PDB file of C-alpha atoms and ligand atoms in Angstrom:
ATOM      1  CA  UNK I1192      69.578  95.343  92.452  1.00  0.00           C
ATOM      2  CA  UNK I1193      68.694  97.166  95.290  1.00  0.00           C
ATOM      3  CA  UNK I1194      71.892  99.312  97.492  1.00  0.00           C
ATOM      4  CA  UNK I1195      72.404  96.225 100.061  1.00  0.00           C
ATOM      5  CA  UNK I1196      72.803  93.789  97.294  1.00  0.00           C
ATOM      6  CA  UNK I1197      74.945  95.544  95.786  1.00  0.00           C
ATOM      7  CA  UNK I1198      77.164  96.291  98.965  1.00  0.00           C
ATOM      8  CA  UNK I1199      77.096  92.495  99.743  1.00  0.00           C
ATOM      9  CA  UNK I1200      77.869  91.695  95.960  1.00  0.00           C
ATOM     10  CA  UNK I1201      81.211  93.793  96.599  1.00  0.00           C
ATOM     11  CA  UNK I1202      83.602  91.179  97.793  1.00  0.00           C
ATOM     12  CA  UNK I1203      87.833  90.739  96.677  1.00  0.00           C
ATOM     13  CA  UNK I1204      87.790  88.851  93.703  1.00  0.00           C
ATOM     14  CA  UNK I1205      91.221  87.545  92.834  1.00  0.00           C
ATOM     15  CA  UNK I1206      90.097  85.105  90.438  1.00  0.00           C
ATOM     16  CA  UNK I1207      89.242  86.376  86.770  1.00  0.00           C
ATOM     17  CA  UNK I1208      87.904  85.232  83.342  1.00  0.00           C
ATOM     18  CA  UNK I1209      90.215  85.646  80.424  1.00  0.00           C
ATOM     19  CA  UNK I1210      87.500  88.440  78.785  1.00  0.00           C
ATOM     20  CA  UNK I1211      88.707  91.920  77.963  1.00  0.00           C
ATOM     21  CA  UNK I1212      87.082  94.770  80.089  1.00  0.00           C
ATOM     22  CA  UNK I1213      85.093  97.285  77.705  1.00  0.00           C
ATOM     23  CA  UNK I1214      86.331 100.511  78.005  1.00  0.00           C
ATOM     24  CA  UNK I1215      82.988 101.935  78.808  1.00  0.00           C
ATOM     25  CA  UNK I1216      82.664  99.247  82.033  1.00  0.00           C
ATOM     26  CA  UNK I1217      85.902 100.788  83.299  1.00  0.00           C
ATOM     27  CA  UNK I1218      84.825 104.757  82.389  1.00  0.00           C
ATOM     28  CA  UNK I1219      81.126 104.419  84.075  1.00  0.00           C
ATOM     29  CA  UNK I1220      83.920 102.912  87.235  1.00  0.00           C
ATOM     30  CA  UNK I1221      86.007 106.223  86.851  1.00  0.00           C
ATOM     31  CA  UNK I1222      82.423 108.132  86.547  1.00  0.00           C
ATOM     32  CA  UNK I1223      81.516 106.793  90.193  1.00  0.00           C
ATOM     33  CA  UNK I1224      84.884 107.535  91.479  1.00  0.00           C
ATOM     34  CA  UNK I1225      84.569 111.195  89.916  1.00  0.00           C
ATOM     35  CA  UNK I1226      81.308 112.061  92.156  1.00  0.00           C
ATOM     36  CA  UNK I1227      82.174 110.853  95.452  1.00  0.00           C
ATOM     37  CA  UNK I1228      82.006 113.320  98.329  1.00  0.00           C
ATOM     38  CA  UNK I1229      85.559 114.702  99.344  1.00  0.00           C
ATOM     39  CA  UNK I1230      86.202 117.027 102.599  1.00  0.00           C
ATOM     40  CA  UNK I1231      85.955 121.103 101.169  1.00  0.00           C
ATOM     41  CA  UNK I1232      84.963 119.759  97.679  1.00  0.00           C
ATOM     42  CA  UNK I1233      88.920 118.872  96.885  1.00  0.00           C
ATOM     43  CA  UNK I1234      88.398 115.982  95.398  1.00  0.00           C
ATOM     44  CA  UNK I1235      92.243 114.788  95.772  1.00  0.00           C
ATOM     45  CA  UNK I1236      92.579 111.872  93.906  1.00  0.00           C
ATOM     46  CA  UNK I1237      93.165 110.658  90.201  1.00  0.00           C
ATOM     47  CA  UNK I1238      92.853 107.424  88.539  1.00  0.00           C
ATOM     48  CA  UNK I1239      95.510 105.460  85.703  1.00  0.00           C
ATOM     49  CA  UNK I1240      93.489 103.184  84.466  1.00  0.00           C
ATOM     50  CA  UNK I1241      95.457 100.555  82.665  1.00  0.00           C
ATOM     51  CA  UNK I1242      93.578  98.225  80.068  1.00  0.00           C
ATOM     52  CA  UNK I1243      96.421  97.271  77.583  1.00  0.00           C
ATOM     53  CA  UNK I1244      97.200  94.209  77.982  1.00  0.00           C
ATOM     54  CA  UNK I1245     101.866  94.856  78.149  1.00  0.00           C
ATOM     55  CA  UNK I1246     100.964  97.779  80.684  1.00  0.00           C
ATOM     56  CA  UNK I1247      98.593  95.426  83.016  1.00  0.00           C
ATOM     57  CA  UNK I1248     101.291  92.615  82.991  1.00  0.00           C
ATOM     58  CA  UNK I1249     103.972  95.167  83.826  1.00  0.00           C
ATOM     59  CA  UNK I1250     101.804  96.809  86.921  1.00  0.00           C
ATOM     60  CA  UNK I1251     100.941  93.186  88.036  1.00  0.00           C
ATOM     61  CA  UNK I1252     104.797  92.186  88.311  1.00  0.00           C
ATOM     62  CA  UNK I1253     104.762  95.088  90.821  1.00  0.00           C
ATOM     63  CA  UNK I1254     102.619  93.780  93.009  1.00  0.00           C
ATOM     64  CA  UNK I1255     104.480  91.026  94.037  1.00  0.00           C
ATOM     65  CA  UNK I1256     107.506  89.681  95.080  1.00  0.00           C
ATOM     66  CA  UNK I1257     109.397  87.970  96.765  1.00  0.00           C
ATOM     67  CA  UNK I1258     108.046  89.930  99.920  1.00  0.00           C
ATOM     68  CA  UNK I1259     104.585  90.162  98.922  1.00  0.00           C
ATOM     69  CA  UNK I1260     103.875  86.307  97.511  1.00  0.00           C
ATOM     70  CA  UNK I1261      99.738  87.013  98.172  1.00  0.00           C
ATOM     71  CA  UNK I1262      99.611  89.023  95.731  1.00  0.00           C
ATOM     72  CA  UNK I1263      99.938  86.511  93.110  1.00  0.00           C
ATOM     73  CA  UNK I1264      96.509  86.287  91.505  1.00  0.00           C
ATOM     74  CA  UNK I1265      96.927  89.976  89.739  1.00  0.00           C
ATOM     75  CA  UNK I1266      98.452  88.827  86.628  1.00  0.00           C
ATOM     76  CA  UNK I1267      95.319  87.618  86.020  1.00  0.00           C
ATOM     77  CA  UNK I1268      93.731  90.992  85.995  1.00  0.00           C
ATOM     78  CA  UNK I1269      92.390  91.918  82.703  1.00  0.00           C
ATOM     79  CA  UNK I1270      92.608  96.355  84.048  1.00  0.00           C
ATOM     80  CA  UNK I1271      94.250  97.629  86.593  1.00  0.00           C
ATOM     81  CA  UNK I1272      93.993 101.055  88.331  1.00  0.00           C
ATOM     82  CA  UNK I1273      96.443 103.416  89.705  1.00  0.00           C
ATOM     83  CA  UNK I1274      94.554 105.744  92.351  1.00  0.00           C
ATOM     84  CA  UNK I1275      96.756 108.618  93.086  1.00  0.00           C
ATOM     85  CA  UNK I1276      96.177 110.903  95.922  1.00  0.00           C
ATOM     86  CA  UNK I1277      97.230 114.298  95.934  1.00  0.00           C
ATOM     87  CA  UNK I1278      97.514 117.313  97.985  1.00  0.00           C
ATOM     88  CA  UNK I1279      93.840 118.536  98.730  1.00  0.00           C
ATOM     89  CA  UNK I1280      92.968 122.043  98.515  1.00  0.00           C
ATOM     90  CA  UNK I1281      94.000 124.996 100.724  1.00  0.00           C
ATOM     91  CA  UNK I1282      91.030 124.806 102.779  1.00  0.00           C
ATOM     92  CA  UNK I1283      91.287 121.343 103.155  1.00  0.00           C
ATOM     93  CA  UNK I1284      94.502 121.595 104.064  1.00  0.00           C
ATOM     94  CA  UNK I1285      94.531 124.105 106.778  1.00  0.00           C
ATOM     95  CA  UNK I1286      91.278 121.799 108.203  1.00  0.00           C
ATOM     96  CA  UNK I1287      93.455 118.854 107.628  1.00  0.00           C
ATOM     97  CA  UNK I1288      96.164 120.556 109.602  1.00  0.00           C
ATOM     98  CA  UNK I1289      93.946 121.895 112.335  1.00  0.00           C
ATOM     99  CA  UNK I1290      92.319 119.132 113.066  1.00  0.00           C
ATOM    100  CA  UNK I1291      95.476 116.680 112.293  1.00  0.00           C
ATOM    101  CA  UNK I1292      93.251 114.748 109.884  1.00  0.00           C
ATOM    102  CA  UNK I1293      94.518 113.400 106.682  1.00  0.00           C
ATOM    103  CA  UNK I1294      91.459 114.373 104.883  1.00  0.00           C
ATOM    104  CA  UNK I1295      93.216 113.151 101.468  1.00  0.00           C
ATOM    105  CA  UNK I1296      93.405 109.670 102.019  1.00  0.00           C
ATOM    106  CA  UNK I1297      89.700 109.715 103.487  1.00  0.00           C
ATOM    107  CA  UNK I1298      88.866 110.964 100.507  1.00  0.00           C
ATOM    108  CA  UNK I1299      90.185 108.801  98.021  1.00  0.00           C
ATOM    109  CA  UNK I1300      89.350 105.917 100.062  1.00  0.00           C
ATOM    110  CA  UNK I1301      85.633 107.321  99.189  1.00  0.00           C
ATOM    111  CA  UNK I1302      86.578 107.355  95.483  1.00  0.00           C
ATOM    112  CA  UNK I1303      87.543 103.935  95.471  1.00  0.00           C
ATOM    113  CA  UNK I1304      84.777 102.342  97.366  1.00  0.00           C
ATOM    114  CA  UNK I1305      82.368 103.974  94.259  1.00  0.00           C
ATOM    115  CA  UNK I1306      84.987 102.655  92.101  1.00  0.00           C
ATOM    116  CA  UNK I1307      84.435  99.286  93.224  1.00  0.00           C
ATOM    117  CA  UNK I1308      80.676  99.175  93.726  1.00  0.00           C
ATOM    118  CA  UNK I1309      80.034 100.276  90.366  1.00  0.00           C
ATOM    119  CA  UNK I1310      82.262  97.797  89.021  1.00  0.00           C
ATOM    120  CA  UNK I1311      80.276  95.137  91.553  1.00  0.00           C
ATOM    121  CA  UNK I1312      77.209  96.275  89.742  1.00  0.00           C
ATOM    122  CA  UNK I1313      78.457  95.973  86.311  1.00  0.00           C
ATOM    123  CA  UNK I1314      78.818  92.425  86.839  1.00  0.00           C
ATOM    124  CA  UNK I1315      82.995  93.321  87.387  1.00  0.00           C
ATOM    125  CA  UNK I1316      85.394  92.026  90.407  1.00  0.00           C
ATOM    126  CA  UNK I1317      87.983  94.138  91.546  1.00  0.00           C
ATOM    127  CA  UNK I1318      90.567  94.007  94.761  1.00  0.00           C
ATOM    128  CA  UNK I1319      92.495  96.700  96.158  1.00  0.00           C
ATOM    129  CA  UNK I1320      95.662  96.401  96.367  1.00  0.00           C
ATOM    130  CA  UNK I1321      97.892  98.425  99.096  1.00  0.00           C
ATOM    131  CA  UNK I1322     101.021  96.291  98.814  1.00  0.00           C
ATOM    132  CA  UNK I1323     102.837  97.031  95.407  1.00  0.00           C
ATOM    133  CA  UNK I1324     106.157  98.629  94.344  1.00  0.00           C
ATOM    134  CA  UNK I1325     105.147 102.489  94.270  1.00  0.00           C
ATOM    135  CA  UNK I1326     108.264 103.219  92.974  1.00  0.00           C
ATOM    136  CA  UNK I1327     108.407 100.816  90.204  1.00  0.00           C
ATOM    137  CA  UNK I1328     104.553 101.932  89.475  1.00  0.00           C
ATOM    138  CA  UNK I1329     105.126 105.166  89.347  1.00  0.00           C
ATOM    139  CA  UNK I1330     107.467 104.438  86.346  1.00  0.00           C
ATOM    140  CA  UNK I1331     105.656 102.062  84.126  1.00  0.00           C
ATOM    141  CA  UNK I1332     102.673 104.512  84.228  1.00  0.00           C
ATOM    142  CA  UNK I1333     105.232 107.784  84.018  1.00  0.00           C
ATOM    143  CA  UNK I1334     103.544 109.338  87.190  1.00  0.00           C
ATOM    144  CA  UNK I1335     105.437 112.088  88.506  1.00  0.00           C
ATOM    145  CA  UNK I1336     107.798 110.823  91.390  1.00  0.00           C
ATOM    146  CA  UNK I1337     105.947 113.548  94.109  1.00  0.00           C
ATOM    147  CA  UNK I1338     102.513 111.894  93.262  1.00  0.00           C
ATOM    148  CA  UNK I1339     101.642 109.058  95.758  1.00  0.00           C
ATOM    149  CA  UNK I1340     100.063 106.271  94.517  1.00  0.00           C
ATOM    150  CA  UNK I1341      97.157 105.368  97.580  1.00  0.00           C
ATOM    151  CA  UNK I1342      96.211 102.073  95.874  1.00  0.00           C
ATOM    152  CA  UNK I1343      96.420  99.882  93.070  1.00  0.00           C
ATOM    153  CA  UNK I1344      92.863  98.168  91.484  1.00  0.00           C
ATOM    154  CA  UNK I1345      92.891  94.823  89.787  1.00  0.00           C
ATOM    155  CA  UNK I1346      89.760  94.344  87.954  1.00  0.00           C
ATOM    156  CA  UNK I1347      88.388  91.478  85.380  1.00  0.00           C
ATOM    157  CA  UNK I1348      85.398  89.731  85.175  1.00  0.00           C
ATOM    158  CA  UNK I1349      84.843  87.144  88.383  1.00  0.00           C
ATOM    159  CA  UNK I1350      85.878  83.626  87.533  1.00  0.00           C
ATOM    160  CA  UNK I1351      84.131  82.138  90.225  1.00  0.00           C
ATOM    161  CA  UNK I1352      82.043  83.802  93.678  1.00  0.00           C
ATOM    162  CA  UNK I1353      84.500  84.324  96.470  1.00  0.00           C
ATOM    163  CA  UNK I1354      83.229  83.202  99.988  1.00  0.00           C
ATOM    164  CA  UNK I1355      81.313  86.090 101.821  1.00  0.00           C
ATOM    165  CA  UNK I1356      84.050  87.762 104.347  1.00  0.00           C
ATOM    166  CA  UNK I1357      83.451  87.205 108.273  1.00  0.00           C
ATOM    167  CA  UNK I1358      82.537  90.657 109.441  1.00  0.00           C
ATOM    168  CA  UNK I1359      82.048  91.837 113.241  1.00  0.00           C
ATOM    169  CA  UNK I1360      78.868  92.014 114.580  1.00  0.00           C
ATOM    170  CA  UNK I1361      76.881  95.018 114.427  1.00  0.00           C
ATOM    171  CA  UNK I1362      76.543  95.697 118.564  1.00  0.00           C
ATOM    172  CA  UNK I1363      80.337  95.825 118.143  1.00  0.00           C
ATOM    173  CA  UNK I1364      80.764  98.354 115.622  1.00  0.00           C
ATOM    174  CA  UNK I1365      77.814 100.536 116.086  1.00  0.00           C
ATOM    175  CA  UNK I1366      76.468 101.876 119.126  1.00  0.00           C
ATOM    176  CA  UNK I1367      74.091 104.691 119.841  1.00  0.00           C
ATOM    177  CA  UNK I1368      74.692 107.668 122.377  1.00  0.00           C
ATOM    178  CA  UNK I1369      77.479 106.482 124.316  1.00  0.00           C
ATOM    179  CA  UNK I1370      80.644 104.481 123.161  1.00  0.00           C
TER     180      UNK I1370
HETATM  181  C1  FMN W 446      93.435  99.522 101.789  1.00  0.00           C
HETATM  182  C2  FMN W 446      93.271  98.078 101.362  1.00  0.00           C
HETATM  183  C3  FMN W 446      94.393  97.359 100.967  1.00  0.00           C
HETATM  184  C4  FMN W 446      94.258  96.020 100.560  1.00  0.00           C
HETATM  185  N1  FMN W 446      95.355  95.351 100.070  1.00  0.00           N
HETATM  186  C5  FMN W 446      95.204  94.088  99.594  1.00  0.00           C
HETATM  187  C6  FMN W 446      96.292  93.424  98.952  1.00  0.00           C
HETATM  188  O1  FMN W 446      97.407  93.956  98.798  1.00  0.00           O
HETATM  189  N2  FMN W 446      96.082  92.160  98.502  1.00  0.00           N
HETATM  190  C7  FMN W 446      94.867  91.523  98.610  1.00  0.00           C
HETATM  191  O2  FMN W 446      94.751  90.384  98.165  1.00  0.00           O
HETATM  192  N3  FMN W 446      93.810  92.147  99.196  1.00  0.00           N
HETATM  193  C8  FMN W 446      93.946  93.407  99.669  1.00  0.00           C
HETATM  194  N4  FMN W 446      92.850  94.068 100.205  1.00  0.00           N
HETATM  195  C9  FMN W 446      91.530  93.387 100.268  1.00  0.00           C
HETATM  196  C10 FMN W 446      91.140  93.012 101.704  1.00  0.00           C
HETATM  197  O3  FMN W 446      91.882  91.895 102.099  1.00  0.00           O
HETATM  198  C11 FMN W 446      89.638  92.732 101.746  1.00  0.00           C
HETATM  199  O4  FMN W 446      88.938  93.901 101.402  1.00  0.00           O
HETATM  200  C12 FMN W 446      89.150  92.250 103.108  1.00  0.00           C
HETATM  201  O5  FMN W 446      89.730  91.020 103.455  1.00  0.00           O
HETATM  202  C13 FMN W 446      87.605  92.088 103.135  1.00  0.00           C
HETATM  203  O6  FMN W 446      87.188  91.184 102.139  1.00  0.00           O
HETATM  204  P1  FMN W 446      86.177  91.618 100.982  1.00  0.00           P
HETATM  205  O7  FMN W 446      86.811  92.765 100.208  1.00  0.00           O
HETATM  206  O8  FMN W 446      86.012  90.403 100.112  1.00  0.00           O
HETATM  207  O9  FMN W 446      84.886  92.048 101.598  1.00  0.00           O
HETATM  208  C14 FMN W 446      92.980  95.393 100.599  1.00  0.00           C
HETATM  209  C15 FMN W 446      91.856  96.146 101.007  1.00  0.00           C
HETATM  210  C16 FMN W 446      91.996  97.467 101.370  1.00  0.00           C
HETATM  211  C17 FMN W 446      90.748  98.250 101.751  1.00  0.00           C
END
């Protein structure tokens, strides 16, 4: 697979096969995350990568509710992943505060996107998730309450190939020399 099919191949799943993850599919996932670039090097996130199967059902009863009903597919989710992001480094965090930037969640946004390609090109779905219950989260995985939890993962196997996502053209979302 060459770079753009494996960008295209990276679509929401929310549909999964009832077929445990290996743990190696979800550690070369966590391996991609691990080298993506961060501003000054910080590298400000970590990931909670939950495979067992109580845990995953517990994280997926987070993630919706009564107020957040579209989230219903993740109990099908055979992993799920915490991302926390943290307080970057110093440097970052002067830059950050120089230049009113919240480097962190740049950053970890970066992590994720490897996260998820290299699941897309394992033959793995995934969907971010950025409506859950932090709070309740937070607890089931016993992350420290001044962590913040940027986004939850669901990952499994795709049950079926979700429709390719309308995107904007490209003359209206790159230009070149002038806005
Ligand atoms: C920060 C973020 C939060 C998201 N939260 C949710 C969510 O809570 N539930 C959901 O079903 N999809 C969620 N998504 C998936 C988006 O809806 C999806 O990426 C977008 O519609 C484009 O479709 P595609 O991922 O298939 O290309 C989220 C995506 C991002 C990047």
């Amino acid at each position: 697979m060459n770079h753009h099919e494996i960008f295209s191949l990276r679509r929401s799943v929310r549909n999964y096969l009832d077929k445990p993850i290996p743990r190696e599919m979800l550690v070369a996932c966590a391996e991609a995350a691990r080298i993506a670039p961060s501003a000054c090097n910080s590298q400000p996130w970590e990931f909670i990568i939950a495979d067992n199967p109580g845990i995953v059902k517990k994280l997926a009863d987070a993630s919706f509710g009564p107020l957040i009903k579209f989230n219903k597919f993740v109990p099908g989710a055979k992993a799920i992943a915490a991302v926390i992001t943290k307080r970057p480094n110093i440097i970052s965090q002067i830059g950050g505060f120089l230049k009113k930037r919240e480097f962190n969640l740049l950053d970890t946004g970066m992590a994720c996107e490897n996260f998820c390609l290299q699941a897309a090109a394992l033959g793995l779905g995934t969907c971010m998730l950025g409506w859950f219950d932090e709070k309740t989260v937070k607890k089931i995985l016993s992350i420290p309450p001044d962590r913040r939890i940027a986004l939850l993962i669901s990952i499994g196997f795709p049950a079926d190939t979700p429709s390719e996502k309308k995107r904007k053209s490209l003359e209206e979302m790159c230009r070149f020399n002038k806005y």
